[in-house]
Short mmCIF file of C-alpha atoms and ligand atoms in Angstrom, two decimals:
data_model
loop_
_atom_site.label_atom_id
_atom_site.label_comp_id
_atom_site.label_asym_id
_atom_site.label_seq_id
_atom_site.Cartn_x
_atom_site.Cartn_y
_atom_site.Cartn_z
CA UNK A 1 0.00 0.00 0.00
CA UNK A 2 1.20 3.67 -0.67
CA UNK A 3 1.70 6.19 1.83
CA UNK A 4 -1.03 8.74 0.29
CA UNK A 5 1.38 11.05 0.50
CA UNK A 6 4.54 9.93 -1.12
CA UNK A 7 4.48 10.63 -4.76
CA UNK A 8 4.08 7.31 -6.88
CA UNK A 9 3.79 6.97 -10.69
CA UNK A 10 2.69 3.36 -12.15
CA UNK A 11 4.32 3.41 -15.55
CA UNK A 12 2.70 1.33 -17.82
CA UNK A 13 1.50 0.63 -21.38
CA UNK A 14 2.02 -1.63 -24.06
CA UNK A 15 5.06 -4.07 -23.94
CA UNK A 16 8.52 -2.63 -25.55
CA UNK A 17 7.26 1.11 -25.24
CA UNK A 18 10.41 2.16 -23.45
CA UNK A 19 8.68 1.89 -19.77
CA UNK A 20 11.56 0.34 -17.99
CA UNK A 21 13.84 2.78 -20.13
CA UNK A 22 11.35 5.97 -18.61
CA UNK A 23 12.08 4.55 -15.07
CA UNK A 24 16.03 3.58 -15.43
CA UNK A 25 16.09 7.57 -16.50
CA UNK A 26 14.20 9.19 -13.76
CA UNK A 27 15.11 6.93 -11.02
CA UNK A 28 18.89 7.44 -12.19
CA UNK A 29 19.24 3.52 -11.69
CA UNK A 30 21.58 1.83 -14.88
CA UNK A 31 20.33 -1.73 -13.14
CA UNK A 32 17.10 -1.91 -14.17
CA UNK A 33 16.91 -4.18 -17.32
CA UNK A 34 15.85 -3.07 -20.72
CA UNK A 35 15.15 -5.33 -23.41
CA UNK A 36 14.39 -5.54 -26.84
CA UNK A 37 12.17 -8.42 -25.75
CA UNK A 38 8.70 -8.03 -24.33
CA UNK A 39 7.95 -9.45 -21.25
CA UNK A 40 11.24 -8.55 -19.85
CA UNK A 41 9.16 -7.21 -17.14
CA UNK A 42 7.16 -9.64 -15.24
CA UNK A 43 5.94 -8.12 -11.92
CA UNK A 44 6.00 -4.89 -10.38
CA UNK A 45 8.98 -3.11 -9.18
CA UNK A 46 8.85 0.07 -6.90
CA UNK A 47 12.05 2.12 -6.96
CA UNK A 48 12.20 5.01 -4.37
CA UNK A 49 13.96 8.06 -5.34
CA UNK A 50 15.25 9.93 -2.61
CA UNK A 51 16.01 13.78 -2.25
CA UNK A 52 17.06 16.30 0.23
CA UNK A 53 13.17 17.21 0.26
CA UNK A 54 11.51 14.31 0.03
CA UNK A 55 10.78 11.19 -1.70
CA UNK A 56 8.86 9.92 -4.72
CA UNK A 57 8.59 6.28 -6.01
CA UNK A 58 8.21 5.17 -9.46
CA UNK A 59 7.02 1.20 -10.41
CA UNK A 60 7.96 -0.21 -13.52
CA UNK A 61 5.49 -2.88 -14.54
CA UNK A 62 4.85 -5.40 -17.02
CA UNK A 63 2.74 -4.19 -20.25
CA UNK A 64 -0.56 -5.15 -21.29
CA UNK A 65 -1.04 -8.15 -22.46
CA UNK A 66 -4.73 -8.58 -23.06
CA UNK A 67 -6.55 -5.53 -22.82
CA UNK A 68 -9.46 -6.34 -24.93
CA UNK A 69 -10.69 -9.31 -22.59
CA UNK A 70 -9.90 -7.35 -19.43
CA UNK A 71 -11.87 -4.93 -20.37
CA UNK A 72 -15.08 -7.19 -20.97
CA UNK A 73 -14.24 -8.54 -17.62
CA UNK A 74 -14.98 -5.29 -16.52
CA UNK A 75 -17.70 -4.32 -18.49
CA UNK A 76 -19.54 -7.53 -17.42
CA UNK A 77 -19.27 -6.58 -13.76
CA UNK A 78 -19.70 -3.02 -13.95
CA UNK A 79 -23.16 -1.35 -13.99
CA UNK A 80 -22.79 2.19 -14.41
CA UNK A 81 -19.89 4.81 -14.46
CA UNK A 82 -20.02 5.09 -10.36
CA UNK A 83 -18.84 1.74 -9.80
CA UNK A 84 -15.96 1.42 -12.29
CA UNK A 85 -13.04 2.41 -10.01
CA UNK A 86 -14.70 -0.54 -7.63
CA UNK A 87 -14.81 -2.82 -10.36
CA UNK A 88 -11.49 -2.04 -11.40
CA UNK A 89 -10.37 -3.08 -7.78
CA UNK A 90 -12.52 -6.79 -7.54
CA UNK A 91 -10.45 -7.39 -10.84
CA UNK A 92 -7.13 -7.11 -8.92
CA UNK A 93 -8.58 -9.09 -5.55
CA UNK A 94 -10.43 -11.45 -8.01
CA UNK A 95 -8.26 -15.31 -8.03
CA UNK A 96 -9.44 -16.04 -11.47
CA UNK A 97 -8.20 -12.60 -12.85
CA UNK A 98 -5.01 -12.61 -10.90
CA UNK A 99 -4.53 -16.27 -13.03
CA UNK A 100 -5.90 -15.38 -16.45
CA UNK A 101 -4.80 -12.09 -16.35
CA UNK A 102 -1.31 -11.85 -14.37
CA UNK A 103 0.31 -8.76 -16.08
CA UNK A 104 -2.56 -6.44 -16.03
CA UNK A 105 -3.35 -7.22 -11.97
CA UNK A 106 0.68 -6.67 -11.49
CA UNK A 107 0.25 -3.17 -13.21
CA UNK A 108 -3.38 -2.13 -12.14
CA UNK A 109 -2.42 -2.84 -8.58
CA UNK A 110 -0.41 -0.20 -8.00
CA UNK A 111 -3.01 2.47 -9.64
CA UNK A 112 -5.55 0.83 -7.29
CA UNK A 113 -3.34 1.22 -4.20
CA UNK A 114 -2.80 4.91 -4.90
CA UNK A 115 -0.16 5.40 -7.96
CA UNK A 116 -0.71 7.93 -10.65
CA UNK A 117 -0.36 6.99 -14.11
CA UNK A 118 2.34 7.48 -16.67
CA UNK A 119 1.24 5.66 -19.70
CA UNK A 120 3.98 5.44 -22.43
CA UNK A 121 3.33 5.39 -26.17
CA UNK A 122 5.99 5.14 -29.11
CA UNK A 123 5.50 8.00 -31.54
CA UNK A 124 7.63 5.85 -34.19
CA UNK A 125 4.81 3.52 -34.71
CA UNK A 126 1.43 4.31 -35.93
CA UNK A 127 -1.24 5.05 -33.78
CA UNK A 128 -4.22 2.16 -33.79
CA UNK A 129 -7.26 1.70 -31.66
CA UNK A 130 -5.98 -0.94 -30.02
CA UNK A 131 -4.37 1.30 -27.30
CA UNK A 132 -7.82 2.53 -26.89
CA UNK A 133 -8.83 -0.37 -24.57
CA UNK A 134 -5.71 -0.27 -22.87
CA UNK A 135 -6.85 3.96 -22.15
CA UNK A 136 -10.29 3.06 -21.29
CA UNK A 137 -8.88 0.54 -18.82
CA UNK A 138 -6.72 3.59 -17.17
CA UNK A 139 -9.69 5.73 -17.49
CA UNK A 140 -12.03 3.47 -15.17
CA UNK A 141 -9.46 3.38 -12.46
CA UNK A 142 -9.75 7.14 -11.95
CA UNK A 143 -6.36 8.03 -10.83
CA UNK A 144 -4.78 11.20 -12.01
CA UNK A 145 -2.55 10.32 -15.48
CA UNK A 146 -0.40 11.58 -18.10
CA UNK A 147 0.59 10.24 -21.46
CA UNK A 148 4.16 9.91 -22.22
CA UNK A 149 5.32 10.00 -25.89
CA UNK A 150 8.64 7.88 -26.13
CA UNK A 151 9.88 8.47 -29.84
CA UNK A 152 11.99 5.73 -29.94
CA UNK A 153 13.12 5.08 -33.75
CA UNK A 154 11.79 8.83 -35.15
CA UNK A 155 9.10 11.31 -34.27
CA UNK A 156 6.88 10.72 -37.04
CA UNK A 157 3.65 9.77 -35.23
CA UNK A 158 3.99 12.27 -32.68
CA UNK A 159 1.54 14.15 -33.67
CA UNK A 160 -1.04 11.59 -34.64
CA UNK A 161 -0.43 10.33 -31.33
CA UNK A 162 -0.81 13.75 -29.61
CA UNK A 163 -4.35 13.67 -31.14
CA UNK A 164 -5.52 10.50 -30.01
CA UNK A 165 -3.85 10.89 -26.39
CA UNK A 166 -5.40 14.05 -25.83
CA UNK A 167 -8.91 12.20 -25.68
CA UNK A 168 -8.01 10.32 -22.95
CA UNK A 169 -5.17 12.54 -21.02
CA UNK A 170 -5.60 15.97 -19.90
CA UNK A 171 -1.64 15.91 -20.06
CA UNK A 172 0.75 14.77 -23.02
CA UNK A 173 4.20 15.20 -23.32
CA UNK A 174 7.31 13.93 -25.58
CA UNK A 175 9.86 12.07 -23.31
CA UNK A 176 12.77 10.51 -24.81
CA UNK A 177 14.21 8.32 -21.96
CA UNK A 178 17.54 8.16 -23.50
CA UNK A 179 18.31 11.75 -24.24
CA UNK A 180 16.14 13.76 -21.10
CA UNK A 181 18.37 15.84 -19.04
CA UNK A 182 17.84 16.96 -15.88
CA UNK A 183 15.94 20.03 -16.67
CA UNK A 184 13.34 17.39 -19.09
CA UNK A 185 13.15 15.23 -15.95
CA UNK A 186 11.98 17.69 -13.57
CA UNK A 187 9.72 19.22 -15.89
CA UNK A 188 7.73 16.34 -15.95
CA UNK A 189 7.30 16.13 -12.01
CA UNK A 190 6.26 19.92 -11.97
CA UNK A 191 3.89 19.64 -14.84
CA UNK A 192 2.48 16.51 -12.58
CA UNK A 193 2.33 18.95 -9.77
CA UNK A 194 -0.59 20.56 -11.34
CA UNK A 195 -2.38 17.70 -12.26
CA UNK A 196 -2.73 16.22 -8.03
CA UNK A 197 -2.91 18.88 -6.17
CA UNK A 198 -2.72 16.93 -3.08
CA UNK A 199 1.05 16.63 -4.06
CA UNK A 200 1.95 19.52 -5.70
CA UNK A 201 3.78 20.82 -3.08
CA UNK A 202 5.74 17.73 -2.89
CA UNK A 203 6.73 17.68 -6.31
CA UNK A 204 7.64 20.82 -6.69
CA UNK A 205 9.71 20.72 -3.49
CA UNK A 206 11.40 17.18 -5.27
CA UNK A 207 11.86 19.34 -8.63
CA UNK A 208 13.98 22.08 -6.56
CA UNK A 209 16.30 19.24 -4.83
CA UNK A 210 16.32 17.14 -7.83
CA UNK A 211 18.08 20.82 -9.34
CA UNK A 212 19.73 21.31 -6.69
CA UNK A 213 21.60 17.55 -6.76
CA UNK A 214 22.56 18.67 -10.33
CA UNK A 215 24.34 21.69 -9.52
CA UNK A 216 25.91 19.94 -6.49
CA UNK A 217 27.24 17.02 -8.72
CA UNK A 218 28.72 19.69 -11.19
CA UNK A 219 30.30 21.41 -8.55
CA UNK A 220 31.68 17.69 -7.55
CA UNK A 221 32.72 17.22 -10.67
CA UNK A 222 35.09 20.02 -10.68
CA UNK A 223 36.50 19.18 -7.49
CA UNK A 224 37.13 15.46 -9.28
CA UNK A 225 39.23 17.20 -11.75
CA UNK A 226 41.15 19.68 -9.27
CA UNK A 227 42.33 16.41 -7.45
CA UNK A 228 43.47 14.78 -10.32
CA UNK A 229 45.40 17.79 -11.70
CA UNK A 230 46.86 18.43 -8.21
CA UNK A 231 47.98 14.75 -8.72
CA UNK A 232 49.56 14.70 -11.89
CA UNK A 233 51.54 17.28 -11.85
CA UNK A 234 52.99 16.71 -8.75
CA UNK A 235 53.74 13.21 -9.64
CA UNK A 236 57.20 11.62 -9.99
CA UNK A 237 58.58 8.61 -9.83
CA UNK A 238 62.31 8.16 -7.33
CA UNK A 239 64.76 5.39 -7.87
CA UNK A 240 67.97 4.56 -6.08
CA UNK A 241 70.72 3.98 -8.25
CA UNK A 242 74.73 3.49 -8.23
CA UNK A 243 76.11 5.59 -10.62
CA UNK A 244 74.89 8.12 -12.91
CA UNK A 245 74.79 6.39 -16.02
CA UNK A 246 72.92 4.07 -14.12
CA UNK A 247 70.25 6.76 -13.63
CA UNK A 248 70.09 7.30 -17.80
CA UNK A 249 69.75 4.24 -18.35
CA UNK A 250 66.99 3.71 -16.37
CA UNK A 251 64.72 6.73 -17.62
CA UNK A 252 62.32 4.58 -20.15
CA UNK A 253 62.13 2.34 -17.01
CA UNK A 254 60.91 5.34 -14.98
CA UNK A 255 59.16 6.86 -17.78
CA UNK A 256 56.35 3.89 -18.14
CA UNK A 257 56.13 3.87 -14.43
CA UNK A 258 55.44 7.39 -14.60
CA UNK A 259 53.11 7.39 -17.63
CA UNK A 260 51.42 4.67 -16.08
CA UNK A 261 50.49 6.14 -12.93
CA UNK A 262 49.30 9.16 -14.75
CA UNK A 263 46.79 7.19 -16.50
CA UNK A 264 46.02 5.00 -13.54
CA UNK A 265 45.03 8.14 -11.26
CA UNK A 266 43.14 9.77 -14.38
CA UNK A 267 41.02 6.56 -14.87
CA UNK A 268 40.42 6.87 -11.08
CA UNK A 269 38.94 10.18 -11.87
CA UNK A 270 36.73 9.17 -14.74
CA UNK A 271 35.39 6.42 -12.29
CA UNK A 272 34.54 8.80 -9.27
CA UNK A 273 32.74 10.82 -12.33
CA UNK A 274 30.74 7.42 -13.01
CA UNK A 275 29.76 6.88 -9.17
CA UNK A 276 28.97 10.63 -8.88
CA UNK A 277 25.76 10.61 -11.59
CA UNK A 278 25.52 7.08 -10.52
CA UNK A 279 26.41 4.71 -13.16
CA UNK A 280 27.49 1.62 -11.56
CA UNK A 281 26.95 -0.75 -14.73
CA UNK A 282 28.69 1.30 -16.72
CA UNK A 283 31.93 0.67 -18.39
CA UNK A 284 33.63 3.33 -19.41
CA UNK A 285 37.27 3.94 -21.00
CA UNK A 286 38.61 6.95 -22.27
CA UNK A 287 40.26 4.23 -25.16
CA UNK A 288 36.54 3.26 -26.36
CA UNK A 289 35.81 7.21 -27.32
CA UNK A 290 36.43 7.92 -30.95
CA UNK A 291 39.13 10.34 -30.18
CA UNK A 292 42.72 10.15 -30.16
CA UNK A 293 43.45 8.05 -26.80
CA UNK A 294 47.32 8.15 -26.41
CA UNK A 295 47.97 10.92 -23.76
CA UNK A 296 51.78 10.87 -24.02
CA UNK A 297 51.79 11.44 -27.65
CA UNK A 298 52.21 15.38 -28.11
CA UNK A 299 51.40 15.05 -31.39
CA UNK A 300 47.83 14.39 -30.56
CA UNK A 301 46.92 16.71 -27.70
CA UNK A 302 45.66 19.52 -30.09
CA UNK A 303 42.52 17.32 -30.06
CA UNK A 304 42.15 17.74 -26.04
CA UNK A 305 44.17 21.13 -24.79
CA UNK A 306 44.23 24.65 -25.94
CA UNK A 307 44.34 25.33 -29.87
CA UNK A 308 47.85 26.98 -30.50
CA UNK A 309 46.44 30.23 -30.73
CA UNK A 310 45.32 29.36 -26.93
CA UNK A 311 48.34 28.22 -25.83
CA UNK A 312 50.38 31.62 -27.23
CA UNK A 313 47.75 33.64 -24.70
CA UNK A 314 48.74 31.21 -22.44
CA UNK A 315 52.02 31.87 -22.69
CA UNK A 316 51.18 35.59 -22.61
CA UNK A 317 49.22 35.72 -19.59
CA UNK A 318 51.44 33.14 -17.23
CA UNK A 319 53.54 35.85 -18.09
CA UNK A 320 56.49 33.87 -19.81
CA UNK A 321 56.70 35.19 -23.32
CA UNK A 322 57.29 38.93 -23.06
CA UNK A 323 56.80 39.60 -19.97
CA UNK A 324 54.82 43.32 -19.60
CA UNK A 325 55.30 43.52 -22.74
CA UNK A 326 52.42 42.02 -23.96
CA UNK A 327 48.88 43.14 -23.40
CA UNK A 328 46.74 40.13 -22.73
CA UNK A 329 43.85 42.15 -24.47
CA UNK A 330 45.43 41.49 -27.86
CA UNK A 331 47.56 38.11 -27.08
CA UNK A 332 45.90 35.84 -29.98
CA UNK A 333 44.84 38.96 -31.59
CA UNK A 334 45.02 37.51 -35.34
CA UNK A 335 47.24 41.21 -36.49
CA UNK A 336 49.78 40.04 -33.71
CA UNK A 337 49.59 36.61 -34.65
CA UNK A 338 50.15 38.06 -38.58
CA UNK A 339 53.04 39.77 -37.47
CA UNK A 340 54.95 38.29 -34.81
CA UNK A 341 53.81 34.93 -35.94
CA UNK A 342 56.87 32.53 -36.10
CA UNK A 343 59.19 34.28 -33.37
CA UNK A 344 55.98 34.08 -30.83
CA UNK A 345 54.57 30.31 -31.86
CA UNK A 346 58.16 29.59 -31.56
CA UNK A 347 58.64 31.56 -28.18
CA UNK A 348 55.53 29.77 -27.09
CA UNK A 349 56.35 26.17 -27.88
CA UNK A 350 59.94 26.82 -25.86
CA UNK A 351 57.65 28.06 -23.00
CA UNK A 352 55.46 24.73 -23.49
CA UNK A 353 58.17 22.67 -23.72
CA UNK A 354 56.73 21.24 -26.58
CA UNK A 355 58.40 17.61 -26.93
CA UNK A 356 59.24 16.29 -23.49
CA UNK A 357 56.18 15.89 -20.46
CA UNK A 358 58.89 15.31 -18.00
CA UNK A 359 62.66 14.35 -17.77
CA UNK A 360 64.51 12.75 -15.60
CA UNK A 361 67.16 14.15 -12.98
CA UNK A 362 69.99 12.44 -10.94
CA UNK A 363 70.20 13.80 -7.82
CA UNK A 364 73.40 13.02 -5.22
CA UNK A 365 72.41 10.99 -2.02
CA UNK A 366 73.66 12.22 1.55
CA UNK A 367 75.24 8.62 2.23
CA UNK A 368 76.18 7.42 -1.11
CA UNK A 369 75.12 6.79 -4.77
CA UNK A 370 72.31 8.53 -6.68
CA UNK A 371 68.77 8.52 -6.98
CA UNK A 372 66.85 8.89 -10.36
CA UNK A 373 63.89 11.08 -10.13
CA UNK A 374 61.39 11.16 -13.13
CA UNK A 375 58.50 13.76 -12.79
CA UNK A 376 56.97 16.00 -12.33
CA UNK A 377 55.89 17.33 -15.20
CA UNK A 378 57.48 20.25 -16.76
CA UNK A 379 55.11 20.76 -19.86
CA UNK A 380 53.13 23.57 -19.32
CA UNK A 381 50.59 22.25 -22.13
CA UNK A 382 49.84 19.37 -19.89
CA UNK A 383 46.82 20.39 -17.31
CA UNK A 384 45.47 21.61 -20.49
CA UNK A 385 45.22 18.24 -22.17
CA UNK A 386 44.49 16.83 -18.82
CA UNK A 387 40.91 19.45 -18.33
CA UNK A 388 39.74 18.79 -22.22
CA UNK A 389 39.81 14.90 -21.16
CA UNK A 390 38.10 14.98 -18.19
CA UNK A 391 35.50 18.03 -19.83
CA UNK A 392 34.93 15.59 -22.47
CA UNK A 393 34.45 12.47 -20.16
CA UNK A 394 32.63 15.07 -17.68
CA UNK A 395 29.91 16.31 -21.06
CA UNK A 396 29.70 12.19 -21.52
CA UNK A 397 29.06 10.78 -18.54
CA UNK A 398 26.98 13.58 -17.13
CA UNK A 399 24.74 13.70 -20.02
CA UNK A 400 24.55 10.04 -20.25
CA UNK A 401 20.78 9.14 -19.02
CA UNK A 402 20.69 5.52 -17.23
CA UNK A 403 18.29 4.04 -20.36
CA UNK A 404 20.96 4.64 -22.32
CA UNK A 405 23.52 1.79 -22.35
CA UNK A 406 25.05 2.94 -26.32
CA UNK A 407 27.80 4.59 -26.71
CA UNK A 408 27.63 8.87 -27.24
CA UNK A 409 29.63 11.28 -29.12
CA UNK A 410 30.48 14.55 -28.42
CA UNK A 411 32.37 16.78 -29.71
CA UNK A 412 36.62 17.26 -29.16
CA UNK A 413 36.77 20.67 -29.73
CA UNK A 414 34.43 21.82 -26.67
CA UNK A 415 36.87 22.29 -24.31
CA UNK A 416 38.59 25.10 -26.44
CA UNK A 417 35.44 26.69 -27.22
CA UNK A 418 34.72 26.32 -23.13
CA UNK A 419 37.80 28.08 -23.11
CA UNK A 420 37.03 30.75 -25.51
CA UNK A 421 33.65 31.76 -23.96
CA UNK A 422 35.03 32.30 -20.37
CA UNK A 423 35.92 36.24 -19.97
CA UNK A 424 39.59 37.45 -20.49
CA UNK A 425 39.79 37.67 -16.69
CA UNK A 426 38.50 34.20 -16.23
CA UNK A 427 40.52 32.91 -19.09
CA UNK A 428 43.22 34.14 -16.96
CA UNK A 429 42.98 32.98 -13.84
CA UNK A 430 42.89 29.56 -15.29
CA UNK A 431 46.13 30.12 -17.19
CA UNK A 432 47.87 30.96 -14.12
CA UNK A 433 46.52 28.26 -12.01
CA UNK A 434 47.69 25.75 -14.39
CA UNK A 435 50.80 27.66 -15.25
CA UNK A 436 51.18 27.17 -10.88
CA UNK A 437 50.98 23.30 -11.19
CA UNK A 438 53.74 22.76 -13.30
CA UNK A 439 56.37 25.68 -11.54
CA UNK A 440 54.77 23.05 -8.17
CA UNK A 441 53.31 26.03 -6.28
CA UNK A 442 49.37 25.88 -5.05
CA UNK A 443 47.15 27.37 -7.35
CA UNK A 444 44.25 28.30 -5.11
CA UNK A 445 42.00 29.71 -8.34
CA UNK A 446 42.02 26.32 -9.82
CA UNK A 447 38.74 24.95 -8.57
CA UNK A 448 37.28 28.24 -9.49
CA UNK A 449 38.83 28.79 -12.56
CA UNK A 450 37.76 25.30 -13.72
CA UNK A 451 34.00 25.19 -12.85
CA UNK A 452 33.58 28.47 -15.33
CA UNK A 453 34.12 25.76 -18.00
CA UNK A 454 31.13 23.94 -17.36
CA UNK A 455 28.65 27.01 -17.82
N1 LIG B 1 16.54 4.23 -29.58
C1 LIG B 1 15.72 4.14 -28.54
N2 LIG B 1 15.44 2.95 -28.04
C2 LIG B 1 14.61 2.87 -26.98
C3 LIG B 1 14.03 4.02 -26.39
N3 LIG B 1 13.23 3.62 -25.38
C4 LIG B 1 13.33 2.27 -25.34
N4 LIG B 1 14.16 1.82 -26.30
C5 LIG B 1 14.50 0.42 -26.58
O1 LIG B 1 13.29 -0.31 -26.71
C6 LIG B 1 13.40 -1.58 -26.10
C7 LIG B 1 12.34 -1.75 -25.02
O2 LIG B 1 12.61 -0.87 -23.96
P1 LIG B 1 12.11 -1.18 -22.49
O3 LIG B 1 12.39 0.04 -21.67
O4 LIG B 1 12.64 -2.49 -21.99
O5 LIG B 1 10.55 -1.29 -22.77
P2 LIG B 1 9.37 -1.85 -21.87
O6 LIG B 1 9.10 -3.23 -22.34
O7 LIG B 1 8.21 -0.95 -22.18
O8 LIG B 1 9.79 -1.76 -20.45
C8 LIG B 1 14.82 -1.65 -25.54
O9 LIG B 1 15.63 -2.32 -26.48
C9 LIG B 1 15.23 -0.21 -25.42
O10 LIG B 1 16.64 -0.06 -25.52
C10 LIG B 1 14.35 5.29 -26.97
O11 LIG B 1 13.89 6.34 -26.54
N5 LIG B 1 15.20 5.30 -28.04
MG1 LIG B 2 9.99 -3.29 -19.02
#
C-alpha cells in the first residue's frame, strides 16, 4: 500500500514502449533491465527516489497483455460509471483474474493502491485503436494520469499520437528516456504537480532538490578534476641507483612507471565521475571514445588542450613570453599573430616545452650513490590536455541518461570553445593556475577557474 502522501507513478502501457527505459532515466538507476524483448518485465517493481526534500517512487510494470478481454471482464461486472473504479479493484482481488490475467493485476495494482499513471506510447509507430482499450482501462481506475510520448526510432507519429492521447489525457508530453536531461526530468514532475494537487507541493519541493543535486554534482565534478590535476603534476617517480649512467639508463624504465600512474590516477577520476551521476553498470574507457586516446603522444593533444592560438595567450598571460610587454587584451589577436607569428609560436612552444612531459634528474644521495627522479611534469601544455579529457568524459558521462547503455559522441573541440567563452579575466585565472601546477606552487584559483568551464 502507498503512503497517500509519497508521490508514486505506475508506468505502464504496451510491452517494448520504453517503460523500464522511462524509469532507469528518472530513477537514475543503470540496473534496471531493458530489453528488446517483451515481457522482460514480469511483476511490479517500486524504486524510491530519494532527495534532500523528500521522496517519490516510481514502479515499472509489465505491459498489457490482453486488454481487450480485461476490459469485458470489466464491463460484465460493472453497472454504471459510479462503480468502475470498484470494479477495477474486484479485478485485482479477483483469483481467477489474478490467473488469467497476471500482467494487467501486477500493473493495475499499484493504480488501485494509490499510484498515478504514466502511460507510455511510441510516436515511431502508428497510432491504432488498439491502445484505446488499454486507455479506457486507465480511465475506469480514476487516478490522475499523463501520457508519455517515447519516440523511440523517429518522431513521425507524434503528432497523430498527440491527437488521439489528448482524448483520454488531460496531459501529453514527448519524453525521450535516452536523451532527457535533468531540466526534461523535472519538468515532468512539476507539470504533474498541477495535475494532483494533493502533491503539488511535494513535487515541486522534489523538482527544486532534484536541481539542486545537479548543480551539487557539477560542482563535484570540478572538485574530481582539481584532485586529479593536483595529482599529476605533482607526480614523480624516485629510484635509487649506483652511478649516474645508471640513472640514464633507467629513464624509459621510470618513464612507463610514470606514464602509467598518470593514466592510472586519471582513470580513477573518470570512475569517481561514473559513481557521482551514478552509473554503476557502466563501463567506461577513455580508449573506447572515438578520439585520439594516447595521452603521451604530443602530437595528438591539439585534439584535447588549448588550440595553439590558446596556448600563445597562455604563454602571454602566465607571463612567460614577453613579460609586460604584452597586453593580454590582444595576445591571440590575429594582427599580432600576422606579425609576430613565427618568433611568438616559436617563443611559445619553448615556454610549453613542446616535446618532453617530463625528464629525468639524478640527484646526489647524503650517504652514497644517486637517486633517479622522473616527474613532475614540466610541460606547461599538460593540465590543459588533462581538463579537455576529463571536460569531455565530464559532457559524456553527465549527459549520459541511465536508459541509455550505447555509446555517445560529443564533440573534441568543446573544451577550447569552453575556453574561448570564459571572460579574459576568467581565461586568466585559469592560465595561471595551471601555469602554478607545473612551476609546483598551489594554485588556489584552480577549482574556481575550472568550474567556469562547465557554464
Ligand atoms: N533508440 C531508442 N530505443 C529505446 C528508447 N526507449 C526504449 N528503447 C529500446 O526499446 C526496447 C524496449 O525498452 P524497455 O524500456 O525495456 O521497454 P518496456 O518493455 O516498455 O519496459 C529496448 O531495447 C530499449 O533499448 C528510446 O527512446 N530510443
Ligand atoms: Mg519493461
Amino acid at each position: 500500500m502507498n503512503n497517500p502522501a509519497t508521490p508514486t507513478f505506475a508506468v505502464v502501457g504496451h510491452p517494448n514502449k520504453g517503460k523500464s527505459s522511462i524509469v532507469a532515466t528518472l530513477a537514475h538507476n543503470d540496473s534496471i533491465q531493458i530489453s528488446p524483448r517483451s515481457r522482460t518485465t514480469l511483476t511490479a517493481e517500486r524504486y524510491e527516489i530519494k532527495t534532500a526534500n523528500g521522496q517519490f517512487h516510481l514502479i515499472d510494470t509489465p505491459g498489457f497483455q490482453r486488454p481487450s478481454k480485461v476490459l469485458q471482464w470489466l464491463t460484465e461486472h460493472s453497472q454504471s460509471a459510479s462503480d468502475r473504479a470498484q470494479t477495477i479493484k474486484a479485478f485485482v482481488l479477483d483469483a481467477d483474474c489474478r490467473r488469467d490475467f497476471p500482467d494487467e493485476v501486477e500493473l493495475l495494482l499499484p493504480i488501485v493502491n494509490g499510484a498515478a499513471i504514466l502511460y507510455v506510447v511510441d510516436g515511431s509507430r502508428p497510432y491504432s485503436s488498439q491502445y484505446e482499450t488499454e486507455m479506457e482501462i486507465l480511465r475506469w481506475t480514476g487516478e490522475p494520469s499523463m501520457a508519455l510520448i517515447n519516440p523511440i526510432k523517429n518522431t513521425e507519429y507524434v503528432t497523430e499520437w498527440e491527437q488521439a492521447l489528448h482524448q483520454y489525457f488531460k496531459s501529453v508530453t514527448v519524453f525521450n528516456p535516452m536523451l532527457a536531461d535533468y531540466q526534461k526530468q523535472t519538468e515532468l514532475l512539476s507539470v504533474f504537480a498541477h495535475l494532483k494537487l494533493a502533491w503539488k507541493d511535494a513535487l515541486l519541493a522534489i523538482s527544486s532538490a532534484l536541481m539542486a543535486t545537479e548543480q551539487q554534482r557539477r560542482y563535484d565534478s570540478i572538485t574530481i578534476l582539481t584532485r586529479l590535476l593536483e595529482d599529476v603534476c605533482s607526480y614523480r617517480v624516485e629510484q635509487k641507483v649506483l652511478t649516474e649512467s645508471q640513472a640514464q639508463y633507467l629513464e624509459p624504465t621510470l618513464q612507463q612507471k610514470f606514464y602509467q600512474w598518470i593514466l592510472q590516477r586519471e582513470a580513477r577520476a573518470y570512475q569517481e565521475l561514473l559513481a557521482l551521476y551514478t552509473h554503476l553498470n557502466t563501463e567506461f574507457s577513455i580508449a573506447d571514445l572515438d578520439l585520439p586516446s594516447d595521452l603521451f603522444d604530443c602530437d595528438q593533444w591539439f585534439a584535447w588542450g588549448l588550440s595553439k592560438k590558446q596556448l600563445l595567450v597562455a604563454a602571454t598571460v602566465a607571463g612567460a613570453v614577453g613579460g609586460a610587454a604584452l597586453d593580454f587584451a590582444v595576445a591571440g589577436h590575429s594582427f599580432m599573430l600576422g606579425a609576430l607569428g613565427g618568433g611568438i609560436i616559436g617563443a611559445s612552444s619553448a615556454y610549453f616545452g613542446s616535446e618532453k612531459i617530463a625528464s629525468t634528474r639524478v640527484k646526489g644521495l647524503p650517504l652514497g650513490g644517486f637517486s633517479a627522479i622522473y616527474g613532475p611534469v614540466s610541460n606547461k601544455n599538460f593540465p590543459y590536455v588533462i581538463i579537455g579529457r576529463f571536460l569531455y568524459c565530464f559532457r559524456y558521462i553527465s549527459r549520459l541518461t541511465h536508459a541509455d547503455r550505447r555509446a555517445l559522441t560529443i564533440a573534441a573541440t568543446d573544451f577550447q570553445q569552453a575556453v574561448e567563452q570564459l571572460e579574459k579575466s576568467q581565461q586568466k585565472e585559469l592560465h595561471i593556475a595551471c601555469a602554478q601546477l607545473i612551476k609546483q606552487k598551489p594554485a588556489p584559483n584552480l577549482h574556481d577557474a575550472l568550474i567556469r568551464l562547465l557554464d
